[in-house]
């Protein structure tokens, strides 16, 4: 047993692994091929308690620690990154900001609806000229009477256009008087006049997860839809992304674990020159390197989770975990395809999907260059 885990963690891992293998795995290839978001699977994940797993019980969650949530994401990603992406975007980016910065009324209104899998919530940050540089946000919100009037657009927003999406937390620029524009967060429900979504298709990866554009044309919401304080959007975003890095790291770790297990199984079954290819040094060394990288990645990620759960600073460790797991996901998936040889290049082999899915981990929030910047800032140089 990992020294940072207890029996409850191990029990949860077994339960989520069984669920992923029995419920998600049989549908993963079909949903990927059809580029179909599954409301049914989402609801089943809700029934399994995966949504809101780290949200307090008073709001319908399970009230478990960060490490429990990370294990759940890891086990989902071991089978299918698309379903894991749905969970991560909803839990880390959707629920947590409302829990951390919402008023009591906002928490009571939204959180109980969002822990069951019946409804999803999105986090709208990225735009044509804004993403890693949030200060480039061009979506604006202007006060008119007792309302915010929002104009602009977002893109690459996970969970924004599903049939069960309840709403989105938007990063916008607000301005009071002649002062400088302020990065602010607003809650906007789907169905609000002036709020439209368009699903983005043709993705290489996470094809069964919902990715959308959001268009806001004189979209009006009450002033009470302000999340937290006006002008604090950058601070909220950075704290949210710290926790989000842990969950994305879990996706990288889980994907790498799944790819590794497929490679080990294939290496033990396929024979060349009268013996399993895993007995050939060229293959066995690849597997040994994969195993080593997985061990180091898991230790790094679990340590960061332990720091967070114990109220200690963890930004640096989260950045390291996200960077390292993203890189080993690429390396392990690539080597796993090499172990499979030509058969790993065809869609009827799950390793092909894993090879595609890992690519976003190096492009999404916290690219390698940004994460290295975060890490280096803690060195005092």
CSV table of C-alpha atoms in Angstrom, one decimal:
chain,number,residue,atom,x,y,z
A,1,UNK,CA,0.0,0.0,0.0
A,2,UNK,CA,1.2,3.5,-0.8
A,3,UNK,CA,2.2,5.2,2.5
A,4,UNK,CA,0.0,8.2,1.7
A,5,UNK,CA,-3.1,6.0,1.2
A,6,UNK,CA,-5.4,4.4,3.8
A,7,UNK,CA,-7.9,1.6,3.5
A,8,UNK,CA,-10.7,4.0,2.4
A,9,UNK,CA,-8.5,5.2,-0.5
A,10,UNK,CA,-7.8,1.7,-1.6
A,11,UNK,CA,-11.5,0.7,-1.3
A,12,UNK,CA,-12.5,3.7,-3.4
A,13,UNK,CA,-9.9,2.8,-6.0
A,14,UNK,CA,-11.3,-0.7,-6.3
A,15,UNK,CA,-14.9,0.6,-6.6
A,16,UNK,CA,-14.0,3.2,-9.3
A,17,UNK,CA,-11.9,0.8,-11.2
A,18,UNK,CA,-14.7,-1.8,-11.3
A,19,UNK,CA,-17.1,0.9,-12.4
A,20,UNK,CA,-14.8,2.2,-15.1
A,21,UNK,CA,-14.1,-1.3,-16.5
A,22,UNK,CA,-17.7,-2.5,-16.4
A,23,UNK,CA,-19.6,0.6,-17.3
A,24,UNK,CA,-17.4,3.0,-19.2
A,25,UNK,CA,-14.9,0.7,-21.0
A,26,UNK,CA,-17.6,-1.1,-23.2
A,27,UNK,CA,-18.8,2.3,-24.5
A,28,UNK,CA,-15.5,4.2,-24.9
A,29,UNK,CA,-14.5,3.2,-28.4
A,30,UNK,CA,-18.0,3.7,-29.8
A,31,UNK,CA,-18.4,7.2,-28.2
A,32,UNK,CA,-15.0,8.2,-29.4
A,33,UNK,CA,-15.7,7.1,-33.0
A,34,UNK,CA,-19.1,8.8,-33.0
A,35,UNK,CA,-17.8,11.9,-31.2
A,36,UNK,CA,-20.8,11.5,-28.9
A,37,UNK,CA,-21.3,13.0,-25.5
A,38,UNK,CA,-23.2,10.5,-23.3
A,39,UNK,CA,-25.8,11.8,-21.0
A,40,UNK,CA,-26.4,8.2,-19.8
A,41,UNK,CA,-22.8,7.6,-18.8
A,42,UNK,CA,-22.7,11.0,-17.1
A,43,UNK,CA,-25.7,10.2,-15.0
A,44,UNK,CA,-24.2,6.8,-14.1
A,45,UNK,CA,-21.0,8.5,-12.9
A,46,UNK,CA,-23.3,10.7,-10.8
A,47,UNK,CA,-25.0,7.6,-9.4
A,48,UNK,CA,-21.5,6.3,-8.5
A,49,UNK,CA,-20.9,9.5,-6.5
A,50,UNK,CA,-18.1,10.8,-8.7
A,51,UNK,CA,-19.5,14.2,-9.2
A,52,UNK,CA,-19.1,16.3,-6.1
A,53,UNK,CA,-16.8,13.7,-4.5
A,54,UNK,CA,-14.8,16.4,-2.8
A,55,UNK,CA,-17.9,18.7,-2.1
A,56,UNK,CA,-19.3,18.8,1.5
A,57,UNK,CA,-22.1,16.4,2.3
A,58,UNK,CA,-24.4,19.4,3.2
A,59,UNK,CA,-24.5,20.2,-0.5
A,60,UNK,CA,-25.0,16.6,-1.7
A,61,UNK,CA,-21.4,15.7,-2.1
A,62,UNK,CA,-19.4,12.9,-0.5
A,63,UNK,CA,-17.1,15.2,1.5
A,64,UNK,CA,-14.0,13.2,0.7
A,65,UNK,CA,-10.4,14.5,0.6
A,66,UNK,CA,-8.4,15.7,-2.4
A,67,UNK,CA,-6.5,12.4,-2.7
A,68,UNK,CA,-9.8,10.5,-3.0
A,69,UNK,CA,-10.9,12.7,-5.8
A,70,UNK,CA,-7.6,12.3,-7.6
A,71,UNK,CA,-7.7,8.6,-7.3
A,72,UNK,CA,-11.2,8.6,-8.9
A,73,UNK,CA,-9.9,10.7,-11.8
A,74,UNK,CA,-6.9,8.5,-12.2
A,75,UNK,CA,-9.0,5.4,-12.4
A,76,UNK,CA,-11.4,6.9,-15.0
A,77,UNK,CA,-8.5,8.1,-17.1
A,78,UNK,CA,-7.0,4.6,-17.0
A,79,UNK,CA,-10.0,3.6,-19.1
A,80,UNK,CA,-11.3,6.7,-20.9
A,81,UNK,CA,-10.0,10.3,-20.8
A,82,UNK,CA,-13.2,11.7,-22.3
A,83,UNK,CA,-15.3,10.7,-19.3
A,84,UNK,CA,-12.5,11.8,-16.9
A,85,UNK,CA,-12.4,15.2,-18.7
A,86,UNK,CA,-16.1,15.7,-18.1
A,87,UNK,CA,-15.6,15.0,-14.4
A,88,UNK,CA,-12.5,17.2,-14.0
A,89,UNK,CA,-14.1,20.2,-15.8
A,90,UNK,CA,-17.2,19.9,-13.7
A,91,UNK,CA,-15.7,19.2,-10.3
A,92,UNK,CA,-12.4,21.2,-10.4
A,93,UNK,CA,-13.5,24.2,-12.5
A,94,UNK,CA,-17.2,24.2,-12.1
A,95,UNK,CA,-18.1,23.3,-8.5
A,96,UNK,CA,-15.0,24.4,-6.6
A,97,UNK,CA,-15.2,28.1,-7.5
A,98,UNK,CA,-18.8,28.2,-6.4
A,99,UNK,CA,-18.0,26.4,-3.2
A,100,UNK,CA,-15.0,28.6,-2.4
A,101,UNK,CA,-16.3,32.0,-3.4
A,102,UNK,CA,-20.1,31.8,-3.8
A,103,UNK,CA,-22.6,33.3,-1.4
A,104,UNK,CA,-24.6,31.0,0.8
A,105,UNK,CA,-27.5,31.5,-1.5
A,106,UNK,CA,-25.5,30.6,-4.6
A,107,UNK,CA,-24.1,27.5,-2.9
A,108,UNK,CA,-27.6,26.4,-1.8
A,109,UNK,CA,-29.1,27.1,-5.2
A,110,UNK,CA,-26.5,25.4,-7.4
A,111,UNK,CA,-24.3,22.8,-5.6
A,112,UNK,CA,-27.1,20.3,-4.7
A,113,UNK,CA,-28.1,20.2,-8.4
A,114,UNK,CA,-24.5,19.6,-9.5
A,115,UNK,CA,-23.4,16.6,-7.4
A,116,UNK,CA,-25.8,14.0,-8.9
A,117,UNK,CA,-24.8,13.9,-12.6
A,118,UNK,CA,-28.2,15.2,-13.6
A,119,UNK,CA,-26.7,18.7,-14.4
A,120,UNK,CA,-23.2,20.0,-15.4
A,121,UNK,CA,-21.4,23.3,-14.9
A,122,UNK,CA,-18.7,24.8,-17.0
A,123,UNK,CA,-15.8,27.3,-16.5
A,124,UNK,CA,-15.5,29.9,-19.3
A,125,UNK,CA,-12.0,31.4,-19.5
A,126,UNK,CA,-10.4,30.8,-22.9
A,127,UNK,CA,-11.0,33.2,-25.8
A,128,UNK,CA,-9.4,34.0,-29.1
A,129,UNK,CA,-6.8,36.3,-27.4
A,130,UNK,CA,-7.1,35.1,-23.8
A,131,UNK,CA,-6.2,31.8,-22.1
A,132,UNK,CA,-2.9,31.6,-20.3
A,133,UNK,CA,-2.9,35.4,-20.5
A,134,UNK,CA,-6.2,36.0,-18.7
A,135,UNK,CA,-5.6,39.7,-18.8
A,136,UNK,CA,-6.3,39.5,-22.6
A,137,UNK,CA,-10.0,38.7,-21.8
A,138,UNK,CA,-12.2,40.7,-24.2
A,139,UNK,CA,-15.6,39.6,-23.0
A,140,UNK,CA,-17.1,42.5,-21.0
A,141,UNK,CA,-19.8,43.0,-18.5
A,142,UNK,CA,-21.3,46.4,-17.9
A,143,UNK,CA,-23.7,47.4,-15.1
A,144,UNK,CA,-27.1,48.6,-16.3
A,145,UNK,CA,-29.5,49.2,-13.4
A,146,UNK,CA,-29.7,45.9,-11.4
A,147,UNK,CA,-28.1,43.8,-14.2
A,148,UNK,CA,-24.8,42.9,-15.8
A,149,UNK,CA,-24.9,43.1,-19.6
A,150,UNK,CA,-22.4,40.7,-21.1
A,151,UNK,CA,-20.9,40.7,-24.6
A,152,UNK,CA,-18.1,38.6,-26.0
A,153,UNK,CA,-17.3,35.0,-26.8
A,154,UNK,CA,-15.4,32.0,-25.4
A,155,UNK,CA,-14.0,28.8,-27.0
A,156,UNK,CA,-12.7,25.4,-26.0
A,157,UNK,CA,-15.1,25.3,-23.0
A,158,UNK,CA,-15.7,21.8,-21.7
A,159,UNK,CA,-19.3,20.8,-20.7
A,160,UNK,CA,-20.7,24.1,-22.0
A,161,UNK,CA,-23.1,22.7,-24.6
A,162,UNK,CA,-24.4,19.4,-23.3
A,163,UNK,CA,-28.1,18.8,-23.0
A,164,UNK,CA,-27.7,18.7,-19.2
A,165,UNK,CA,-25.5,21.8,-18.8
A,166,UNK,CA,-27.0,24.1,-16.1
A,167,UNK,CA,-24.6,27.0,-16.6
A,168,UNK,CA,-21.1,28.4,-16.7
A,169,UNK,CA,-18.8,30.6,-14.6
A,170,UNK,CA,-17.6,33.3,-16.9
A,171,UNK,CA,-14.4,35.3,-16.7
A,172,UNK,CA,-15.2,38.8,-17.9
A,173,UNK,CA,-13.8,42.3,-17.8
A,174,UNK,CA,-15.9,44.8,-15.7
A,175,UNK,CA,-15.2,48.6,-15.4
A,176,UNK,CA,-16.5,51.0,-12.9
A,177,UNK,CA,-16.3,54.7,-13.8
A,178,UNK,CA,-13.0,55.7,-15.3
A,179,UNK,CA,-11.0,53.0,-13.6
A,180,UNK,CA,-9.1,50.2,-15.2
A,181,UNK,CA,-11.0,47.1,-16.3
A,182,UNK,CA,-11.2,44.4,-13.7
A,183,UNK,CA,-11.2,40.7,-14.2
A,184,UNK,CA,-14.4,39.4,-12.6
A,185,UNK,CA,-16.3,36.2,-12.5
A,186,UNK,CA,-20.1,35.9,-13.2
A,187,UNK,CA,-22.5,33.0,-13.0
A,188,UNK,CA,-24.7,32.6,-16.1
A,189,UNK,CA,-27.3,29.9,-16.6
A,190,UNK,CA,-27.8,28.2,-19.9
A,191,UNK,CA,-31.1,29.4,-21.4
A,192,UNK,CA,-30.5,33.1,-20.5
A,193,UNK,CA,-31.4,35.3,-23.4
A,194,UNK,CA,-28.3,36.3,-25.3
A,195,UNK,CA,-26.4,33.2,-24.2
A,196,UNK,CA,-25.7,30.7,-27.0
A,197,UNK,CA,-23.4,27.6,-27.3
A,198,UNK,CA,-22.0,25.7,-30.3
A,199,UNK,CA,-20.4,22.4,-29.9
A,200,UNK,CA,-16.9,22.1,-31.5
A,201,UNK,CA,-16.4,18.9,-33.5
A,202,UNK,CA,-13.5,17.3,-35.3
A,203,UNK,CA,-11.3,16.9,-32.3
A,204,UNK,CA,-8.3,14.6,-32.3
A,205,UNK,CA,-8.7,13.8,-28.6
A,206,UNK,CA,-11.3,13.6,-25.9
A,207,UNK,CA,-13.9,13.1,-28.6
A,208,UNK,CA,-16.6,11.9,-26.3
A,209,UNK,CA,-16.2,15.0,-24.0
A,210,UNK,CA,-18.2,18.1,-24.8
A,211,UNK,CA,-16.2,21.1,-26.1
A,212,UNK,CA,-18.0,24.3,-27.1
A,213,UNK,CA,-17.9,27.9,-28.1
A,214,UNK,CA,-20.0,30.4,-26.1
A,215,UNK,CA,-21.5,33.5,-27.6
A,216,UNK,CA,-22.8,36.3,-25.5
A,217,UNK,CA,-24.8,39.1,-27.1
A,218,UNK,CA,-26.3,41.5,-24.7
A,219,UNK,CA,-26.7,38.7,-22.2
A,220,UNK,CA,-28.3,40.1,-19.0
A,221,UNK,CA,-27.9,38.5,-15.6
A,222,UNK,CA,-28.8,40.0,-12.1
A,223,UNK,CA,-26.0,41.8,-10.2
A,224,UNK,CA,-26.4,39.0,-7.6
A,225,UNK,CA,-24.8,36.6,-10.2
A,226,UNK,CA,-21.4,38.1,-9.3
A,227,UNK,CA,-19.2,35.3,-7.9
A,228,UNK,CA,-17.1,36.6,-5.1
A,229,UNK,CA,-15.9,40.2,-5.3
A,230,UNK,CA,-15.6,42.3,-8.4
A,231,UNK,CA,-12.1,42.6,-9.7
A,232,UNK,CA,-10.9,39.4,-7.9
A,233,UNK,CA,-11.3,37.1,-11.0
A,234,UNK,CA,-7.5,36.7,-11.5
A,235,UNK,CA,-7.0,35.6,-7.9
A,236,UNK,CA,-9.9,33.2,-8.0
A,237,UNK,CA,-8.7,31.8,-11.3
A,238,UNK,CA,-5.2,31.1,-10.1
A,239,UNK,CA,-6.3,29.3,-7.0
A,240,UNK,CA,-8.8,27.3,-9.0
A,241,UNK,CA,-6.2,26.3,-11.5
A,242,UNK,CA,-3.8,25.2,-8.8
A,243,UNK,CA,-6.3,22.6,-7.7
A,244,UNK,CA,-7.2,21.9,-11.3
A,245,UNK,CA,-3.6,21.0,-12.1
A,246,UNK,CA,-3.8,18.2,-9.6
A,247,UNK,CA,-6.8,16.7,-11.4
A,248,UNK,CA,-5.2,17.1,-14.9
A,249,UNK,CA,-2.1,15.5,-13.5
A,250,UNK,CA,-4.3,12.6,-12.4
A,251,UNK,CA,-5.6,12.3,-16.0
A,252,UNK,CA,-2.0,12.0,-17.2
A,253,UNK,CA,-1.1,9.5,-14.6
A,254,UNK,CA,-4.2,7.4,-15.2
A,255,UNK,CA,-3.8,7.4,-19.0
A,256,UNK,CA,-0.2,6.4,-18.7
A,257,UNK,CA,-1.2,3.6,-16.3
A,258,UNK,CA,-3.7,2.3,-18.8
A,259,UNK,CA,-1.3,2.4,-21.7
A,260,UNK,CA,1.4,0.7,-19.6
A,261,UNK,CA,-1.0,-2.2,-18.6
A,262,UNK,CA,-2.0,-2.7,-22.3
A,263,UNK,CA,1.7,-2.8,-23.3
A,264,UNK,CA,2.6,-5.3,-20.6
A,265,UNK,CA,-0.3,-7.6,-21.5
A,266,UNK,CA,0.6,-7.5,-25.2
A,267,UNK,CA,4.3,-8.1,-24.5
A,268,UNK,CA,3.4,-11.2,-22.6
A,269,UNK,CA,1.1,-12.6,-25.3
A,270,UNK,CA,2.7,-11.9,-28.6
A,271,UNK,CA,5.5,-14.2,-29.6
A,272,UNK,CA,8.4,-13.7,-31.9
A,273,UNK,CA,11.3,-16.1,-32.4
A,274,UNK,CA,9.7,-18.6,-30.1
A,275,UNK,CA,9.1,-16.5,-27.0
A,276,UNK,CA,7.0,-13.6,-25.8
A,277,UNK,CA,8.4,-10.3,-27.0
A,278,UNK,CA,8.4,-9.0,-23.4
A,279,UNK,CA,11.4,-11.4,-22.8
A,280,UNK,CA,13.4,-9.5,-25.3
A,281,UNK,CA,15.6,-6.9,-23.7
A,282,UNK,CA,14.6,-4.2,-26.1
A,283,UNK,CA,11.0,-4.5,-25.0
A,284,UNK,CA,11.6,-5.4,-21.3
A,285,UNK,CA,13.7,-2.2,-20.9
A,286,UNK,CA,10.9,-0.1,-22.3
A,287,UNK,CA,8.5,-1.6,-19.8
A,288,UNK,CA,10.9,-1.1,-17.0
A,289,UNK,CA,11.3,2.6,-17.9
A,290,UNK,CA,7.5,3.0,-18.1
A,291,UNK,CA,7.1,1.4,-14.6
A,292,UNK,CA,9.7,3.7,-13.1
A,293,UNK,CA,8.1,6.8,-14.6
A,294,UNK,CA,4.7,5.8,-13.3
A,295,UNK,CA,6.1,5.2,-9.8
A,296,UNK,CA,7.7,8.6,-9.7
A,297,UNK,CA,4.7,10.4,-11.1
A,298,UNK,CA,2.3,8.8,-8.6
A,299,UNK,CA,4.6,9.7,-5.7
A,300,UNK,CA,4.9,13.3,-6.9
A,301,UNK,CA,1.1,13.8,-7.4
A,302,UNK,CA,0.1,12.1,-4.1
A,303,UNK,CA,2.5,14.3,-2.2
A,304,UNK,CA,1.0,17.4,-3.7
A,305,UNK,CA,-2.5,16.1,-2.7
A,306,UNK,CA,-1.3,15.4,0.8
A,307,UNK,CA,0.0,19.0,1.1
A,308,UNK,CA,-3.3,20.4,0.0
A,309,UNK,CA,-5.3,18.2,2.3
A,310,UNK,CA,-3.1,19.3,5.2
A,311,UNK,CA,-3.5,23.0,4.5
A,312,UNK,CA,0.1,23.5,3.3
A,313,UNK,CA,1.3,25.4,0.2
A,314,UNK,CA,1.2,23.2,-2.8
A,315,UNK,CA,1.3,25.4,-5.9
A,316,UNK,CA,4.9,24.4,-6.8
A,317,UNK,CA,4.2,20.7,-6.2
A,318,UNK,CA,1.0,20.9,-8.3
A,319,UNK,CA,2.9,22.5,-11.2
A,320,UNK,CA,5.6,19.8,-10.9
A,321,UNK,CA,3.0,17.0,-10.9
A,322,UNK,CA,1.1,18.4,-13.8
A,323,UNK,CA,4.2,18.9,-15.9
A,324,UNK,CA,5.7,15.5,-15.1
A,325,UNK,CA,2.6,13.5,-15.5
A,326,UNK,CA,1.8,15.2,-18.8
A,327,UNK,CA,5.3,14.4,-20.1
A,328,UNK,CA,5.2,10.7,-19.0
A,329,UNK,CA,1.7,10.3,-20.5
A,330,UNK,CA,3.2,11.2,-23.8
A,331,UNK,CA,6.3,9.1,-23.3
A,332,UNK,CA,4.5,6.0,-22.0
A,333,UNK,CA,1.7,6.2,-24.7
A,334,UNK,CA,4.3,6.5,-27.4
A,335,UNK,CA,6.4,3.6,-26.1
A,336,UNK,CA,3.2,1.5,-25.7
A,337,UNK,CA,2.4,2.0,-29.4
A,338,UNK,CA,5.9,0.9,-30.2
A,339,UNK,CA,5.4,-2.3,-28.2
A,340,UNK,CA,2.3,-3.0,-30.2
A,341,UNK,CA,4.0,-2.3,-33.5
A,342,UNK,CA,1.7,-1.9,-36.5
A,343,UNK,CA,-1.4,-3.1,-34.7
A,344,UNK,CA,-1.2,-0.1,-32.4
A,345,UNK,CA,-1.9,2.2,-35.3
A,346,UNK,CA,-5.4,1.0,-36.0
A,347,UNK,CA,-8.6,2.2,-34.3
A,348,UNK,CA,-9.7,-1.2,-33.2
A,349,UNK,CA,-6.8,-1.1,-30.7
A,350,UNK,CA,-7.5,1.0,-27.6
A,351,UNK,CA,-3.9,2.2,-27.5
A,352,UNK,CA,-4.5,4.3,-30.6
A,353,UNK,CA,-7.1,6.3,-28.7
A,354,UNK,CA,-4.8,6.7,-25.7
A,355,UNK,CA,-2.1,8.0,-28.0
A,356,UNK,CA,-4.4,10.7,-29.3
A,357,UNK,CA,-5.9,11.6,-25.9
A,358,UNK,CA,-2.6,12.3,-24.2
A,359,UNK,CA,-1.7,15.1,-26.6
A,360,UNK,CA,-4.0,17.7,-25.1
A,361,UNK,CA,-2.2,17.4,-21.8
A,362,UNK,CA,0.8,19.3,-23.1
A,363,UNK,CA,-1.4,22.0,-24.8
A,364,UNK,CA,-4.1,22.7,-22.2
A,365,UNK,CA,-3.9,25.1,-19.2
A,366,UNK,CA,-0.4,25.1,-17.8
A,367,UNK,CA,1.6,24.2,-20.9
A,368,UNK,CA,5.2,23.1,-20.1
A,369,UNK,CA,6.6,26.6,-20.6
A,370,UNK,CA,4.1,28.1,-18.1
A,371,UNK,CA,4.5,25.4,-15.6
A,372,UNK,CA,8.3,25.7,-15.7
A,373,UNK,CA,7.9,29.4,-15.0
A,374,UNK,CA,5.7,28.6,-12.0
A,375,UNK,CA,8.3,26.2,-10.7
A,376,UNK,CA,11.3,28.5,-11.3
A,377,UNK,CA,9.6,31.4,-9.4
A,378,UNK,CA,9.9,29.4,-6.3
A,379,UNK,CA,13.7,29.0,-6.6
A,380,UNK,CA,14.5,32.6,-5.6
A,381,UNK,CA,16.6,33.3,-8.7
